[in-house]
Amino acid sequence: MAAPWSELPRATLATLPTPLVPLPRFSEAVGAEIWMKRDDVGELGLAGNKVRKLEFVLADARARGADVVVIVGAAQSNAARATAAACVRLGLDCVVVLSGSPPDSPAGNLLLDRLYGARVRFAGTTDWAELGGFAERVRDELRAAGATPYSLPAGASSTLGAVGFAVAWHELLDQLEAAGVDASTVVHASSSGGTHAGLLTGRALTGGGPRVRGIGVADDIYPDVPGQIAALASGAASLLGLGAAPGPGDLWLDMEHLGDGYAIPTADGVAAIRLLAETEAIVCDPVYSGKALAAVVADARAGALSGPTVFWHTGGWHAVFAPPFSGALLSAG
Ligand SMILES: *Cc1c(COP(=O)(O)O)cnc(C)c1O
């Protein structure tokens, strides 16, 4: 039977399947069996979880005749950087609209945005609603200049973006089966909701599998984060011909590791990043994946994991090369 996404336009951008690997030394250190799904590695533009979404989202942009892609994001947005890279590959122009003001010297993702030739516009605000208004004006300017812009929401988390993670879910189940691992839970960092919504949709399509636990790393991106995730899941489910969308009861979103807010490193997150680096030489970042990893470490040490756990490494390590994150990683301990 053809896969339910086989009719949707899709660009080839991701290096798939991404590896599923055991973490023997890290597992020993935390006292639980932890596996890692490595979306942090890949061939395109230094990878990360956004590349999966962009396969569907940018294929749609092309199908609609767009010639320039506009994406909004935080100053160190991984989605903006991945979009800039993907646009190079697909021959599309890219404008990244970022919150805040330009730093003195571009580092991390911002350096890469520039390197990939994206036009970078700073909105001069960190308020998401105002950022949206600024992006709207950028699109008007582009249209007035004769271009055909295609807009991406923050995190490339449109319904089509979530489809990329419904596909990813199937990829994971195949790998777990081949490895003979009966995982109980999949843990990942969640912000704009496309990853979580897509995995839940995939789980609904396969009728089961490990539970999906999103670790919230942002609380200001939408007024109602769980509602947004549910809406994305129901949109993705209907695109994939699934009768019943995942319900609110399937949503396991844990905000306990957010700390003081989006992009503010936590001591537990930094400690988890260092433990992983020292045991496996794999790098997480303090904005996203490090906070999700902190949840895994805390639960493993508390004996609260009910079986093998898959940590979905969503990428984002580029930010460790940018202030203030580089300093935060080495300040403690
Ligand atoms: C965007 C991002 C996430 C969260 O994914 P969403 O689909 O936006 O919820 C997690 N980790 C990293 C590194 C990211 O860049």
Coordinates of C-alpha atoms and ligand atoms in Angstrom, one line a residue:
M1 CA 0.0 0.0 0.0
A2 CA 1.3 3.5 -0.9
A3 CA 2.3 5.6 2.1
P4 CA -0.3 8.2 2.9
W5 CA 2.1 11.0 2.1
S6 CA 3.2 9.7 -1.3
E7 CA 0.8 12.1 -3.2
L8 CA 2.2 15.2 -1.5
P9 CA 4.9 17.2 -3.3
R10 CA 8.2 16.6 -1.6
A11 CA 11.7 18.0 -2.2
T12 CA 14.7 15.8 -1.4
L13 CA 16.6 17.7 1.3
A14 CA 17.2 15.5 4.3
T15 CA 19.7 12.6 4.6
L16 CA 17.4 9.8 5.6
P17 CA 17.1 7.7 7.6
T18 CA 19.0 9.7 10.3
P19 CA 20.9 7.3 12.5
L20 CA 19.3 5.6 15.6
V21 CA 22.2 4.9 17.9
P22 CA 22.6 3.5 21.4
L23 CA 24.3 5.7 24.0
P24 CA 26.2 3.1 26.1
R25 CA 28.3 5.5 28.2
F26 CA 25.6 8.1 28.7
S27 CA 23.1 5.3 29.6
E28 CA 25.5 3.9 32.2
A29 CA 26.1 7.4 33.7
V30 CA 22.3 8.0 34.2
G31 CA 21.3 4.4 35.0
A32 CA 18.8 3.9 32.2
E33 CA 18.8 2.6 28.6
I34 CA 18.8 5.7 26.3
W35 CA 18.9 5.7 22.5
M36 CA 19.3 8.7 20.3
K37 CA 17.6 9.6 17.0
R38 CA 20.2 11.8 15.3
D39 CA 18.4 14.5 13.4
D40 CA 21.4 16.7 14.4
V41 CA 23.4 15.1 11.6
G42 CA 22.7 15.4 7.9
E43 CA 24.1 16.6 4.6
L44 CA 22.2 19.8 4.1
G45 CA 23.5 23.0 5.6
L46 CA 24.4 21.4 9.0
A47 CA 21.0 19.8 9.4
G48 CA 18.6 19.7 12.3
N49 CA 14.9 18.9 12.7
K50 CA 13.7 21.6 10.4
V51 CA 15.0 19.9 7.3
R52 CA 12.3 17.2 7.5
K53 CA 9.6 19.8 7.5
L54 CA 11.1 21.8 4.7
E55 CA 10.9 18.8 2.4
F56 CA 7.2 19.2 2.3
V57 CA 6.9 23.0 2.9
L58 CA 9.3 24.1 0.2
A59 CA 8.0 21.6 -2.3
D60 CA 4.6 23.4 -1.8
A61 CA 6.3 26.8 -2.2
R62 CA 7.7 25.6 -5.6
A63 CA 4.4 24.1 -6.6
R64 CA 2.8 27.5 -6.0
G65 CA 5.3 29.3 -8.1
A66 CA 7.0 31.2 -5.3
D67 CA 10.5 32.6 -6.0
V68 CA 11.3 33.9 -2.5
V69 CA 10.7 32.4 0.9
V70 CA 10.2 34.6 4.0
I71 CA 10.7 33.0 7.4
V72 CA 10.4 34.6 10.9
G73 CA 12.4 33.5 13.8
A74 CA 14.5 34.3 16.9
A75 CA 17.9 35.8 16.5
Q76 CA 19.6 32.3 16.6
S77 CA 16.8 30.6 14.7
N78 CA 17.7 27.1 13.5
A79 CA 14.6 27.1 11.3
A80 CA 15.8 30.3 9.5
R81 CA 19.2 28.9 9.0
A82 CA 17.9 25.6 7.7
T83 CA 15.5 27.4 5.4
A84 CA 18.3 29.6 4.0
A85 CA 20.3 26.4 3.3
A86 CA 17.4 24.6 1.7
C87 CA 16.5 27.6 -0.5
V88 CA 20.1 27.5 -1.9
R89 CA 19.5 23.9 -2.9
L90 CA 16.1 24.6 -4.5
G91 CA 17.1 27.8 -6.3
L92 CA 14.8 30.0 -4.2
D93 CA 15.6 33.4 -2.7
C94 CA 15.3 33.6 1.1
V95 CA 14.6 36.5 3.5
V96 CA 14.9 35.7 7.2
V97 CA 13.1 38.1 9.5
L98 CA 14.6 37.9 12.9
S99 CA 13.6 39.3 16.3
G100 CA 15.7 41.9 18.0
S101 CA 18.5 44.0 16.6
P102 CA 21.7 43.0 14.7
P103 CA 24.6 41.9 16.9
D104 CA 28.0 43.5 16.5
S105 CA 29.4 40.4 14.8
P106 CA 27.2 37.6 13.4
A107 CA 27.9 34.2 14.9
G108 CA 26.4 30.7 15.0
N109 CA 23.2 30.5 12.9
L110 CA 23.3 34.1 11.9
L111 CA 26.7 33.7 10.4
L112 CA 25.4 30.7 8.5
D113 CA 22.3 32.7 7.3
R114 CA 24.7 35.2 5.8
L115 CA 26.9 32.5 4.4
Y116 CA 24.0 30.9 2.6
G117 CA 23.2 34.2 1.0
A118 CA 19.9 34.9 2.8
R119 CA 18.8 38.5 3.2
V120 CA 18.6 39.2 6.9
R121 CA 16.1 41.7 8.3
F122 CA 16.0 42.5 12.0
A123 CA 12.5 43.5 13.2
G124 CA 13.8 45.5 16.2
T125 CA 11.3 43.7 18.5
T126 CA 11.1 40.4 20.4
D127 CA 7.3 40.3 20.5
W128 CA 6.0 37.5 18.2
A129 CA 2.9 39.4 17.1
E130 CA 5.0 42.5 16.1
L131 CA 7.4 40.2 14.3
G132 CA 4.5 38.9 12.3
G133 CA 3.5 42.4 11.3
F134 CA 7.1 43.2 10.3
A135 CA 7.2 40.1 8.1
E136 CA 3.9 41.1 6.5
R137 CA 5.5 44.5 5.5
V138 CA 8.5 42.6 4.1
R139 CA 6.2 40.5 1.9
D140 CA 4.4 43.6 0.7
E141 CA 7.7 45.1 -0.3
L142 CA 8.7 41.9 -2.1
R143 CA 5.4 41.8 -4.0
A144 CA 5.7 45.5 -4.9
A145 CA 9.1 44.6 -6.4
G146 CA 7.5 41.9 -8.6
A147 CA 8.4 38.9 -6.5
T148 CA 6.2 36.0 -5.4
P149 CA 6.8 35.4 -1.7
Y150 CA 5.9 32.3 0.2
S151 CA 5.7 32.7 4.0
L152 CA 6.7 30.2 6.6
P153 CA 5.6 30.4 10.2
A154 CA 8.1 30.3 13.0
G155 CA 9.9 26.9 13.1
A156 CA 8.5 26.1 9.6
S157 CA 5.7 24.6 11.7
S158 CA 2.9 24.6 9.1
T159 CA 0.6 21.7 8.7
L160 CA 2.8 20.4 5.9
G161 CA 5.8 20.9 8.1
A162 CA 4.2 18.6 10.7
V163 CA 3.7 16.0 7.9
G164 CA 7.5 15.7 7.8
F165 CA 7.5 14.4 11.3
A166 CA 4.6 12.0 10.7
V167 CA 6.9 10.5 8.1
A168 CA 9.8 10.5 10.6
W169 CA 7.7 8.5 13.1
H170 CA 7.5 5.7 10.6
E171 CA 11.2 5.9 10.0
L172 CA 11.8 5.5 13.8
L173 CA 9.5 2.6 14.2
D174 CA 11.3 0.7 11.4
Q175 CA 14.6 1.4 13.1
L176 CA 13.4 0.3 16.5
E177 CA 12.1 -2.9 15.0
A178 CA 15.3 -3.6 13.2
A179 CA 17.3 -3.0 16.4
G180 CA 14.9 -5.1 18.5
V181 CA 14.3 -2.2 20.9
D182 CA 10.9 -2.0 22.6
A183 CA 11.0 1.7 23.5
S184 CA 8.6 3.1 26.0
T185 CA 9.0 6.9 25.3
V186 CA 10.3 9.3 22.8
V187 CA 11.5 12.6 24.2
H188 CA 12.1 15.8 22.2
A189 CA 12.4 19.5 22.6
S190 CA 9.2 21.3 21.5
S191 CA 8.7 25.0 20.7
S192 CA 6.6 25.8 17.6
G193 CA 4.9 22.4 17.8
G194 CA 5.5 20.9 14.3
T195 CA 7.7 18.2 15.6
H196 CA 5.4 17.1 18.4
A197 CA 2.2 17.4 16.2
G198 CA 3.9 15.4 13.4
L199 CA 5.1 12.6 15.7
L200 CA 1.6 12.3 17.3
T201 CA 0.1 12.2 13.9
G202 CA 2.5 9.4 12.9
R203 CA 1.7 7.6 16.0
A204 CA -2.0 7.8 15.3
L205 CA -1.3 6.5 11.7
T206 CA 0.6 3.5 13.1
G207 CA -1.9 2.9 15.8
G208 CA 0.6 2.8 18.6
G209 CA 4.3 2.7 19.6
P210 CA 6.2 4.6 22.3
R211 CA 4.6 7.6 23.9
V212 CA 5.7 11.0 22.7
R213 CA 6.8 13.5 25.3
G214 CA 7.5 17.0 24.3
I215 CA 9.7 19.1 26.5
G216 CA 8.5 22.7 26.1
V217 CA 11.3 25.2 25.6
A218 CA 9.2 28.2 24.7
D219 CA 6.0 29.6 26.2
D220 CA 5.6 32.9 24.3
I221 CA 5.5 31.8 20.7
Y222 CA 1.7 31.2 20.7
P223 CA -1.0 32.3 23.2
D224 CA -2.1 28.6 23.5
V225 CA 0.8 26.2 22.8
P226 CA -1.2 22.9 23.4
G227 CA -4.0 24.2 21.3
Q228 CA -1.6 25.1 18.5
I229 CA -0.1 21.6 18.6
A230 CA -3.5 20.0 18.5
A231 CA -4.5 22.2 15.5
L232 CA -1.3 21.2 13.6
A233 CA -1.8 17.6 14.4
S234 CA -5.4 17.7 13.2
G235 CA -4.4 19.5 10.0
A236 CA -1.6 17.0 9.3
A237 CA -4.0 14.1 10.0
S238 CA -6.5 15.3 7.5
L239 CA -3.8 15.9 4.9
L240 CA -2.8 12.2 5.4
G241 CA -6.4 10.9 5.2
L242 CA -6.5 9.9 8.8
G243 CA -10.1 9.9 10.1
A244 CA -9.5 10.7 13.7
A245 CA -6.8 13.2 14.6
P246 CA -4.8 12.7 17.8
G247 CA -6.8 14.0 20.7
P248 CA -5.8 16.2 23.6
G249 CA -5.4 13.1 25.7
D250 CA -2.4 12.0 23.5
L251 CA -0.6 15.3 24.1
W252 CA 2.2 15.1 26.7
L253 CA 3.8 18.5 26.9
D254 CA 6.0 19.1 29.9
M255 CA 7.0 22.7 30.7
E256 CA 9.0 21.8 33.8
H257 CA 12.4 22.2 32.1
L258 CA 11.8 25.6 30.5
G259 CA 13.4 27.5 33.4
D260 CA 13.2 31.3 33.1
G261 CA 12.1 31.3 29.5
Y262 CA 13.0 30.7 25.9
A263 CA 16.7 30.8 25.1
I264 CA 17.6 31.3 28.8
P265 CA 20.0 28.5 29.7
T266 CA 19.2 26.4 32.8
A267 CA 21.8 24.8 35.1
D268 CA 20.2 21.4 34.6
G269 CA 20.3 21.8 30.8
V270 CA 24.0 22.9 30.9
A271 CA 24.9 19.9 33.1
A272 CA 23.1 17.5 30.8
I273 CA 24.9 18.9 27.7
R274 CA 28.2 18.5 29.5
L275 CA 27.4 15.0 30.6
L276 CA 26.5 14.0 27.0
A277 CA 29.6 15.6 25.6
E278 CA 31.8 14.0 28.1
T279 CA 30.3 10.5 27.7
E280 CA 29.5 10.4 23.9
A281 CA 31.1 13.4 22.3
I282 CA 27.7 14.5 21.0
V283 CA 26.7 18.2 21.4
C284 CA 23.3 19.6 22.4
D285 CA 22.4 23.2 22.7
P286 CA 21.1 25.2 25.7
V287 CA 18.1 26.6 23.9
Y288 CA 16.4 23.4 22.8
S289 CA 17.9 20.0 22.9
G290 CA 19.8 20.5 26.2
K291 CA 16.6 21.3 28.1
A292 CA 15.0 18.1 26.7
L293 CA 18.0 16.1 27.6
A294 CA 17.8 17.5 31.1
A295 CA 14.4 15.9 31.4
V296 CA 15.8 12.6 30.4
V297 CA 18.6 12.8 32.9
A298 CA 16.3 13.8 35.7
D299 CA 13.8 11.0 35.1
A300 CA 16.5 8.4 34.6
R301 CA 18.1 9.3 37.9
A302 CA 14.8 9.3 39.6
G303 CA 14.0 5.8 38.2
A304 CA 11.0 7.3 36.5
L305 CA 11.7 5.9 32.9
S306 CA 9.6 2.8 32.3
G307 CA 11.7 1.3 29.6
P308 CA 14.2 2.1 26.8
T309 CA 13.9 5.8 26.0
V310 CA 14.6 7.5 22.7
F311 CA 16.0 11.0 22.9
W312 CA 15.2 12.7 19.6
H313 CA 18.2 15.0 19.0
T314 CA 16.6 17.9 17.0
G315 CA 19.9 19.6 16.3
G316 CA 20.6 23.3 17.2
W317 CA 24.2 22.9 18.3
H318 CA 25.2 25.8 16.0
A319 CA 24.1 28.2 18.7
V320 CA 26.9 27.0 21.0
F321 CA 29.2 29.0 18.8
A322 CA 27.3 32.2 19.5
P323 CA 27.2 34.5 22.5
P324 CA 25.7 34.3 25.1
F325 CA 25.4 30.5 24.8
S326 CA 29.1 29.8 24.4
G327 CA 29.8 31.5 27.8
A328 CA 26.9 29.8 29.5
L329 CA 28.2 26.3 28.6
L330 CA 31.5 26.7 30.4
S331 CA 30.5 29.0 33.3
A332 CA 29.1 26.3 35.6
G333 CA 31.1 23.5 37.3
Ligands
LIG1 C1 12.9 24.2 16.2 C2 13.6 23.3 17.2 C3 13.0 22.4 18.0 C4 11.5 22.4 18.2 O1 10.8 21.9 17.1 P1 9.3 22.5 16.9 O2 8.8 21.7 15.7 O3 9.5 23.9 16.5 O4 8.6 22.3 18.1 C5 13.7 21.6 18.8 N1 15.1 21.6 18.8 C6 15.7 22.4 17.9 C7 17.2 22.4 17.9 C8 15.1 23.3 17.1 O5 15.7 24.1 16.3

